[in-house]
């Protein structure tokens, strides 16, 4: 999940008899399964929550380029390099669709970018972990894109039209990424002893951070309750995490890799795996900025933005000159 | 020079150009000035790596020693690389990267256009496929050079500096040697010198629209396409690019 702990109005769900007529009509549309479109009336809380959620998702796609980009120049074959380039290009494209979806809510991409760069907005905790060996690239596709899909597939049915449509496009590509990631780590798991060691090491480091992607349990969260009533969140974090574990454990077994959780076991009664929770104190440290890569990731994004200033200004100035010249030509012709 | 040898050298020149430039461009990943450029740079790198697979794949086939495109990319040392020096020059700022791209794309598109009528049908087929991609690269890099050259005072200065820095590496693309003579004789590829006037015309038009001044020098650094003397930069690039397959030579990835 690329959006974690998104704050809603903080007031909980308004009881129906306390809603204004507009709010009631809005909630009825959502309950009927209507899609809300940019020009439709919407409660300010709905708009703001969506901006935070879509913005955080978009930022995650952008910052997510960095841990994978870290290996593009060291990809071991031409084919692997091409696959990784294509994936990272897709992720940037996801960022673009999502910023466009957010823009329909009345916030510009530049504003969102500024908020990311000065720390007012967050991105997924997962991208604050380093990629240290080549198997990590497989692990990221398999686990990180895998966890993202868990959350994003239901979001194809989210109530906000532009967001739902962005998700449809994105999900197709994410599932492709997941298969390619699994294929990459399978090659490692089936390879030389060193490659196997890399694959196991990757799983050891990425397992719990992947579970953290769904966010802490939100059974009791008023933010989540409101988001679910508005259908901008479809499942609880625990439901999605369980689904992810149930899907991923057999895949790890197939690879002959060990999930780093001694308490992991199949629960016959529940028909699901029992598993250990990640260390949530670590998660909150990462969210606060104390993950292994937070500082470097933000420094890299800030540097890209600052170094690019002259480029953006140059292209803008050129566009302006072109318009002025075209106008002058038009005047001369008249 | 034996014909196969010359053909092999020609294919390495094509494939090493795209490999090294594709690698350089891929270094930008996630660090571009604006999201659209991140996407465009990744896309350009991806195209170039795809072309590398075709050129070096054919080179390995022509060599006939059972090697693969990957062997050629990852197991040769600096002196066996046959790319022009221009493509191994460092990225510098975004302006330098795009100027390098433009100076290469212009040459690349003119050459590929001619290679479509190569007597070797495999070369013609690769050229046809690559030209579609490269036409788009040229459109983009040309537009960006114009936009930044004729943008703000700062962007203009930076683009002029990039052009001044890179211009001495342009001449090598039009040098001819025994390999080229053999390629002309067999009708596989045109004489590089024969591309020069079209190149000057194309770059002259774009650079003047960009309000940039072509440096008044015909001096050309050489030594890449014959491997006689690469720049110091290539070794560092290979260190990174080749590290994994060399460190784990028995691994399949
Ligand atoms: Fe994505
Ligand atoms: Fe992703
Ligand atoms: Fe993805």
XYZ file of C-alpha atoms and ligand atoms in Angstrom:
590
model
C 0.000 0.000 0.000
C 1.433 3.329 -1.043
C -0.802 5.455 1.155
C -0.403 4.845 4.866
C -2.277 6.345 7.784
C -4.040 8.914 5.651
C -5.824 11.321 7.945
C -9.448 12.020 7.190
C -11.560 14.709 8.853
C -10.698 13.386 12.306
C -14.336 13.684 13.334
C -15.511 10.189 12.577
C -18.435 9.439 10.332
C -21.244 11.996 10.613
C -24.482 10.240 11.589
C -27.027 10.411 8.789
C -29.500 12.577 10.691
C -26.790 15.149 11.339
C -25.844 15.461 7.671
C -26.867 18.461 5.600
C -29.176 17.604 2.690
C -26.210 17.938 0.323
C -24.102 15.576 2.395
C -26.917 13.090 2.577
C -27.439 13.143 -1.190
C -23.674 12.722 -1.629
C -23.539 9.737 0.706
C -26.512 8.197 -1.099
C -24.674 8.420 -4.390
C -21.672 6.704 -2.857
C -23.814 4.011 -1.328
C -25.453 3.376 -4.702
C -22.009 2.914 -6.220
C -22.073 6.112 -8.314
C -18.742 7.579 -9.314
C -18.041 11.102 -8.093
C -16.605 13.295 -10.851
C -14.502 16.465 -10.487
C -17.366 18.884 -11.211
C -19.757 17.210 -8.764
C -20.409 18.668 -5.342
C -18.384 16.947 -2.627
C -17.790 17.562 1.089
C -14.571 19.469 1.765
C -13.402 16.597 3.987
C -13.776 14.151 1.104
C -11.752 16.411 -1.176
C -8.990 16.969 1.369
C -8.729 13.311 2.330
C -8.466 12.311 -1.308
C -5.788 14.915 -1.978
C -3.743 13.522 0.895
C -4.260 9.935 -0.198
C -3.677 10.385 -3.927
C -0.800 12.766 -3.263
C 0.894 10.298 -0.948
C 0.424 7.564 -3.499
C 1.888 9.748 -6.262
C 4.878 10.733 -4.123
C 5.509 7.060 -3.391
C 5.730 6.291 -7.092
C 8.237 9.109 -7.524
C 10.444 8.371 -4.532
C 10.054 4.684 -5.399
C 12.182 5.284 -8.492
C 15.221 5.772 -6.292
C 15.737 2.345 -4.665
C 15.250 0.634 -8.019
C 17.158 3.253 -9.961
C 19.994 2.411 -7.591
C 20.546 -0.819 -9.583
C 19.849 0.273 -13.153
C 23.504 1.014 -13.836
C 24.495 -2.338 -12.322
C 21.882 -4.616 -13.884
C 23.715 -7.825 -14.808
C 22.327 -8.381 -18.324
C 20.962 -6.213 -21.108
C 17.581 -7.858 -20.710
C 17.460 -7.201 -16.954
C 18.534 -3.635 -17.517
C 15.767 -3.143 -20.072
C 13.148 -4.699 -17.780
C 14.194 -2.519 -14.876
C 14.266 0.637 -17.007
C 10.793 -0.135 -18.286
C 9.534 -0.705 -14.757
C 10.963 2.494 -13.379
C 9.561 4.349 -16.364
C 6.148 2.865 -15.572
C 6.419 4.016 -11.953
C 7.140 7.567 -13.057
C 4.125 7.272 -15.342
C 2.005 6.168 -12.375
C 3.157 9.249 -10.536
C 2.044 11.343 -13.498
C -1.470 9.805 -13.707
C -1.919 10.220 -9.982
C -0.805 13.847 -9.932
C -3.272 14.432 -12.758
C -6.028 12.763 -10.712
C -5.099 14.960 -7.735
C -5.160 18.065 -9.929
C -8.852 17.455 -10.654
C -9.378 18.150 -6.942
C -7.906 21.619 -7.226
C -4.287 21.167 -6.186
C -1.410 21.547 -8.638
C 1.438 19.117 -9.132
C 3.928 21.812 -8.150
C 2.087 22.453 -4.879
C 2.086 18.746 -4.076
C 5.759 18.506 -4.972
C 6.628 21.397 -2.675
C 4.765 19.660 0.141
C 6.719 16.465 -0.432
C 10.025 18.291 -0.553
C 9.495 20.283 2.634
C 8.199 17.230 4.490
C 4.561 18.272 4.857
C 3.474 15.240 2.837
C 4.676 11.658 3.174
C 5.408 8.765 0.876
C 5.297 5.058 1.653
C 7.647 3.903 4.418
C 8.912 1.067 2.209
C 11.019 3.340 0.025
C 13.125 4.321 3.003
C 14.756 0.906 2.967
C 17.908 0.346 0.908
C 18.419 -1.985 -2.055
C 21.696 -3.738 -1.271
C 22.064 -6.632 -3.649
C 20.664 -7.560 -7.058
C 18.057 -9.906 -5.562
C 16.522 -6.860 -3.888
C 15.288 -5.782 -7.304
C 13.414 -9.053 -7.593
C 12.185 -8.742 -4.015
C 10.887 -5.226 -4.603
C 8.843 -6.326 -7.617
C 7.589 -9.443 -5.895
C 6.854 -8.052 -2.437
C 6.528 -4.297 -2.762
C 4.572 -4.223 -6.007
C 2.741 -7.286 -4.676
C 1.658 -5.452 -1.534
C 0.762 -2.377 -3.568
C -1.518 -4.453 -5.779
C -3.358 -5.853 -2.749
C -4.436 -2.360 -1.914
C -4.842 -0.981 -5.397
C -7.010 -3.667 -6.936
C -9.948 -2.826 -4.622
C -9.276 0.871 -5.238
C -10.283 0.370 -8.858
C -13.796 0.513 -7.373
C -13.146 3.628 -5.319
C -15.846 6.316 -5.405
C -13.784 9.058 -7.017
C -13.882 8.579 -10.790
C -10.464 9.929 -11.828
C -8.756 7.971 -9.026
C -10.576 4.742 -9.910
C -9.642 5.112 -13.572
C -5.997 5.832 -12.746
C -6.000 2.663 -10.641
C -7.270 0.537 -13.516
C -4.303 1.558 -15.671
C -1.843 1.283 -12.835
C -2.970 -2.138 -11.628
C -2.336 -3.742 -15.009
C 1.259 -2.574 -14.924
C 1.806 -3.387 -11.257
C 0.807 -6.999 -11.713
C 3.221 -7.203 -14.620
C 5.941 -5.784 -12.342
C 5.144 -8.326 -9.704
C 5.500 -11.236 -12.105
C 8.779 -9.888 -13.430
C 10.055 -9.379 -9.903
C 9.147 -12.896 -8.952
C 10.877 -14.191 -12.066
C 14.020 -12.218 -11.191
C 14.214 -13.499 -7.630
C 13.421 -17.025 -8.802
C 16.498 -16.913 -11.026
C 18.473 -15.915 -7.940
C 16.920 -18.553 -5.689
C 17.649 -21.236 -8.278
C 21.137 -19.934 -9.019
C 24.582 -20.309 -7.483
C 25.002 -20.475 -3.685
C 25.910 -16.774 -3.683
C 22.794 -15.890 -5.633
C 20.691 -17.935 -3.220
C 22.250 -16.100 -0.358
C 21.374 -12.770 -1.974
C 17.775 -13.906 -2.476
C 17.386 -15.010 1.142
C 19.035 -11.832 2.375
C 16.610 -9.773 0.283
C 13.605 -11.601 1.717
C 14.972 -11.222 5.257
C 15.257 -7.464 4.873
C 12.068 -6.810 2.879
C 9.578 -9.101 4.615
C 8.607 -6.957 7.583
C 8.880 -3.614 5.779
C 6.461 -5.079 3.202
C 3.993 -5.978 5.955
C 4.333 -2.420 7.242
C 3.197 -1.080 3.885
C -0.408 -1.780 4.884
C -0.064 0.444 7.947
C -0.843 -0.420 11.558
C -4.126 -2.027 12.458
C -6.917 0.447 11.770
C -9.883 -1.478 13.141
C -10.478 1.345 15.594
C -9.369 4.280 13.457
C -11.924 7.068 12.960
C -9.974 8.196 9.894
C -10.370 4.806 8.272
C -14.037 4.571 9.207
C -14.751 7.841 7.395
C -12.645 6.840 4.393
C -14.459 3.524 4.180
C -17.854 5.215 4.362
C -16.731 7.364 1.439
C -15.330 4.336 -0.399
C -11.899 5.801 -0.774
C -10.670 2.952 1.360
C -12.208 -0.438 0.730
C -10.578 -2.903 3.154
C -9.002 -2.613 6.573
C -5.244 -2.747 6.819
C -5.380 -6.074 8.652
C -7.527 -7.695 5.974
C -5.102 -6.669 3.266
C -2.044 -7.695 5.257
C -3.537 -11.142 5.894
C -4.346 -11.543 2.224
C -0.809 -10.571 1.305
C 0.723 -13.073 3.723
C -1.575 -15.846 2.522
C -0.616 -15.178 -1.070
C 3.106 -14.662 -0.529
C 4.101 -17.466 1.846
C 3.438 -20.280 -0.665
C 5.420 -18.309 -3.276
C 8.374 -18.100 -0.896
C 8.095 -21.822 -0.215
C 8.103 -22.514 -3.935
C 11.380 -20.588 -4.169
C 12.825 -22.566 -1.286
C 13.296 -19.365 0.691
C 12.532 -18.973 4.383
C 10.174 -16.259 5.548
C 11.960 -14.675 8.527
C 9.167 -15.371 10.992
C 9.550 -18.354 13.339
C 5.910 -18.084 14.361
C 4.550 -18.273 10.870
C 2.232 -21.250 10.543
C -0.889 -22.332 8.723
C -3.982 -22.045 10.883
C -6.321 -24.839 9.849
C -9.341 -23.350 11.660
C -9.032 -19.900 10.109
C -7.840 -21.171 6.770
C -5.173 -18.466 6.942
C -1.597 -18.096 8.106
C -0.778 -16.950 11.611
C 2.157 -14.566 11.457
C 4.128 -12.091 13.549
C 3.372 -8.398 13.408
C 6.214 -6.182 12.242
C 7.965 -4.018 14.800
C 5.616 -1.042 14.822
C 8.032 1.114 16.776
C 10.403 0.782 13.838
C 7.572 1.769 11.504
C 6.834 4.924 13.494
C 10.535 5.828 13.472
C 10.601 5.462 9.683
C 7.479 7.614 9.367
C 9.131 10.218 11.586
C 12.131 10.358 9.280
C 14.441 7.886 10.989
C 14.380 5.076 8.442
C 17.679 3.939 6.928
C 17.259 6.063 3.795
C 14.826 8.899 4.622
C 17.478 11.593 4.649
C 19.129 10.419 1.456
C 15.860 9.942 -0.416
C 14.651 13.433 0.402
C 18.065 14.907 -0.332
C 18.032 13.212 -3.747
C 14.543 14.514 -4.554
C 15.393 17.998 -3.348
C 18.607 18.032 -5.355
C 16.793 16.910 -8.499
C 14.238 19.677 -7.994
C 16.772 22.402 -7.174
C 19.196 21.419 -9.944
C 16.289 21.327 -12.366
C 15.089 24.820 -11.594
C 16.975 26.452 -14.445
C 15.622 23.839 -16.856
C 12.012 24.371 -15.863
C 12.466 28.137 -15.991
C 14.261 27.965 -19.323
C 11.549 25.898 -20.977
C 8.860 28.108 -19.506
C 10.576 31.259 -20.771
C 10.919 29.725 -24.209
C 7.231 28.841 -24.308
C 6.441 32.412 -23.358
C 8.667 33.807 -26.113
C 7.049 31.536 -28.661
C 3.584 32.702 -27.714
C 4.620 36.337 -27.866
C 6.192 35.873 -31.300
C 3.141 34.023 -32.604
C 0.940 36.858 -31.390
C 3.183 39.459 -33.019
C 3.038 37.550 -36.296
C -0.719 37.408 -36.072
C -0.962 41.153 -35.449
C 1.383 41.835 -38.382
C -0.745 39.676 -40.656
C -3.985 41.451 -39.761
C 41.109 -6.286 -43.559
C 39.087 -9.495 -43.683
C 35.463 -8.814 -44.475
C 34.033 -10.521 -41.401
C 36.444 -8.640 -39.185
C 35.408 -5.326 -40.653
C 31.733 -6.189 -40.390
C 32.219 -7.197 -36.771
C 33.998 -3.899 -36.033
C 31.190 -1.974 -37.673
C 28.564 -3.785 -35.590
C 30.518 -3.178 -32.395
C 30.671 0.507 -33.241
C 26.912 0.627 -33.636
C 26.176 -1.462 -30.550
C 28.764 0.152 -28.299
C 27.449 3.615 -29.136
C 23.943 2.671 -28.080
C 25.136 0.662 -25.079
C 27.311 3.382 -23.614
C 24.906 6.212 -24.331
C 21.984 4.146 -23.030
C 23.930 3.531 -19.843
C 24.788 7.182 -19.434
C 21.188 8.261 -19.910
C 20.001 5.617 -17.449
C 22.171 7.248 -14.768
C 19.527 9.987 -14.626
C 16.792 7.709 -13.405
C 14.796 9.449 -10.672
C 16.886 12.632 -10.744
C 15.511 14.580 -13.717
C 14.330 18.213 -13.454
C 10.695 17.319 -14.088
C 8.662 14.123 -14.108
C 8.111 14.140 -17.881
C 11.885 14.180 -18.335
C 12.331 11.229 -15.995
C 9.953 9.320 -18.216
C 11.519 10.511 -21.463
C 15.081 9.768 -20.318
C 14.154 6.283 -19.135
C 12.400 5.721 -22.430
C 15.403 6.875 -24.451
C 17.731 4.659 -22.418
C 15.375 1.742 -22.882
C 15.286 2.204 -26.664
C 19.070 2.424 -26.801
C 19.517 -0.725 -24.733
C 17.033 -2.499 -27.009
C 19.051 -1.417 -30.047
C 22.206 -2.622 -28.308
C 20.692 -6.075 -27.954
C 20.122 -6.135 -31.707
C 23.504 -4.764 -32.788
C 25.609 -6.736 -30.344
C 23.443 -9.800 -30.910
C 24.262 -9.604 -34.592
C 27.926 -8.895 -33.798
C 28.102 -12.071 -31.708
C 26.410 -14.021 -34.490
C 28.833 -12.688 -37.115
C 31.772 -13.435 -34.842
C 30.575 -17.035 -34.667
C 32.390 -17.977 -31.472
C 29.264 -18.822 -29.510
C 29.252 -15.587 -27.560
C 26.171 -13.531 -26.765
C 25.332 -9.838 -26.762
C 25.716 -9.936 -22.977
C 29.212 -11.407 -23.244
C 30.175 -8.555 -25.519
C 28.614 -5.920 -23.289
C 29.849 -7.177 -19.949
C 33.110 -9.018 -20.580
C 35.164 -6.686 -22.737
C 37.602 -4.132 -21.356
C 37.981 -0.507 -22.379
C 40.364 -1.089 -25.304
C 37.875 -3.383 -27.024
C 35.056 -0.859 -26.959
C 34.330 0.858 -30.261
C 31.944 3.663 -29.329
C 32.721 7.266 -30.251
C 34.101 9.338 -27.380
C 31.067 11.625 -27.422
C 28.757 9.036 -25.863
C 31.052 8.213 -22.964
C 31.330 11.838 -21.866
C 29.813 12.391 -18.423
C 26.238 13.564 -18.010
C 27.164 16.909 -16.477
C 24.064 18.992 -15.944
C 20.796 18.312 -17.737
C 21.834 20.693 -20.506
C 25.032 18.792 -21.202
C 23.136 15.499 -21.255
C 20.584 16.816 -23.732
C 23.216 18.513 -25.896
C 25.173 15.249 -26.076
C 21.942 13.460 -26.945
C 21.110 15.944 -29.671
C 24.582 15.860 -31.238
C 24.398 12.070 -31.288
C 20.743 11.744 -32.347
C 21.312 13.986 -35.357
C 24.149 11.764 -36.583
C 22.378 8.571 -35.591
C 19.199 9.408 -37.487
C 21.052 10.337 -40.674
C 23.119 7.157 -40.524
C 20.198 4.854 -39.740
C 18.262 6.362 -42.582
C 21.062 5.347 -44.956
C 21.494 1.941 -43.342
C 17.918 1.042 -44.214
C 19.207 0.321 -47.703
C 22.175 -1.746 -46.522
C 23.022 -4.774 -48.644
C 22.908 -6.799 -45.445
C 19.220 -7.389 -44.773
C 19.802 -7.886 -41.037
C 21.453 -4.478 -40.783
C 18.672 -2.911 -42.845
C 16.033 -4.449 -40.569
C 17.681 -3.229 -37.370
C 18.146 0.231 -38.869
C 14.514 0.425 -39.878
C 13.320 -0.464 -36.407
C 15.840 1.796 -34.657
C 15.143 4.758 -36.913
C 11.545 4.991 -35.710
C 12.787 5.371 -32.145
C 15.670 7.655 -33.004
C 13.469 10.000 -35.027
C 11.518 10.567 -31.849
C 14.719 10.986 -29.783
C 15.918 13.647 -32.197
C 12.625 15.473 -32.104
C 12.772 15.589 -28.317
C 16.431 16.442 -27.909
C 16.226 19.038 -30.697
C 13.189 20.689 -29.121
C 14.861 20.748 -25.730
C 18.061 22.236 -27.103
C 15.982 24.952 -28.755
C 13.875 25.520 -25.648
C 16.832 25.829 -23.312
C 19.107 27.655 -25.758
C 16.395 30.229 -26.395
C 15.080 30.233 -22.821
C 16.456 32.315 -19.972
C 19.889 33.871 -19.859
C 21.071 31.144 -17.507
C 19.733 28.302 -19.639
C 21.265 29.887 -22.732
C 24.672 30.140 -21.077
C 24.535 26.586 -19.859
C 23.599 25.266 -23.303
C 26.359 27.259 -24.959
C 28.831 25.864 -22.416
C 27.587 22.346 -23.141
C 27.983 22.878 -26.877
C 31.484 24.320 -26.444
C 32.464 21.366 -24.292
C 31.052 18.670 -26.560
C 31.677 20.088 -30.018
C 35.268 18.771 -30.252
C 33.798 15.262 -29.945
C 31.528 15.640 -32.977
C 34.197 15.203 -35.661
C 34.968 11.608 -34.720
C 31.554 10.505 -35.965
C 32.622 11.414 -39.523
C 36.086 9.875 -39.533
C 36.803 7.015 -41.927
C 39.241 4.141 -41.724
C 39.810 0.714 -43.279
C 36.674 -0.647 -41.622
C 34.584 1.999 -43.325
C 36.223 1.379 -46.659
C 35.324 -2.297 -46.374
C 31.738 -1.404 -45.410
C 31.403 0.894 -48.402
C 32.877 -1.755 -50.736
C 30.372 -4.374 -49.608
C 27.508 -1.903 -49.582
C 26.790 -2.613 -45.923
C 27.222 0.947 -44.699
C 27.902 4.412 -46.127
C 31.151 6.322 -45.756
C 30.792 8.371 -42.539
C 32.255 11.395 -44.314
C 29.281 11.321 -46.667
C 26.937 12.135 -43.762
C 28.726 15.303 -42.794
C 26.935 17.903 -44.882
C 23.469 16.630 -43.948
C 24.588 16.737 -40.328
C 25.892 20.281 -40.552
C 22.663 21.362 -42.152
C 20.475 19.717 -39.525
C 22.476 20.808 -36.500
C 23.033 24.258 -37.967
C 19.299 24.811 -38.298
C 18.469 23.633 -34.770
C 21.406 25.330 -33.078
C 20.664 28.643 -34.736
C 17.024 28.391 -33.704
C 18.415 27.746 -30.226
C 20.410 31.004 -30.598
C 23.610 29.056 -29.953
C 26.945 29.603 -31.666
C 28.758 26.651 -33.183
C 32.360 26.836 -31.942
C 34.795 28.021 -34.550
C 36.991 24.953 -34.516
C 37.235 21.853 -36.612
C 39.432 20.103 -34.092
C 38.200 16.626 -33.233
C 39.167 14.322 -30.393
C 39.393 10.772 -31.697
C 40.254 7.315 -30.460
C 36.927 5.802 -29.457
C 35.639 4.164 -32.616
C 38.978 2.433 -33.230
C 39.670 1.855 -29.525
C 43.062 3.523 -29.770
C 42.443 5.886 -26.856
C 39.196 6.241 -24.955
C 38.636 8.925 -22.329
C 39.247 8.207 -18.655
C 35.484 8.190 -18.176
C 34.792 4.904 -19.913
C 36.698 2.777 -17.413
C 34.605 4.070 -14.533
C 31.422 3.449 -16.436
C 32.460 -0.150 -17.158
C 33.469 -0.693 -13.545
C 29.898 -0.119 -12.542
C 28.147 -1.673 -15.497
C 30.176 -4.879 -15.573
C 30.734 -5.454 -11.895
C 28.034 -7.996 -11.163
C 28.600 -10.467 -14.008
C 32.348 -10.229 -13.493
C 32.170 -10.719 -9.727
C 29.906 -13.762 -10.146
C 31.041 -15.214 -13.469
C 29.130 -18.494 -13.041
C 25.804 -16.901 -12.271
C 22.845 -16.832 -14.630
C 20.628 -13.823 -14.066
Fe 3.583 2.021 -9.510
Fe 5.204 0.497 -7.462
Fe 5.213 -1.167 -9.958
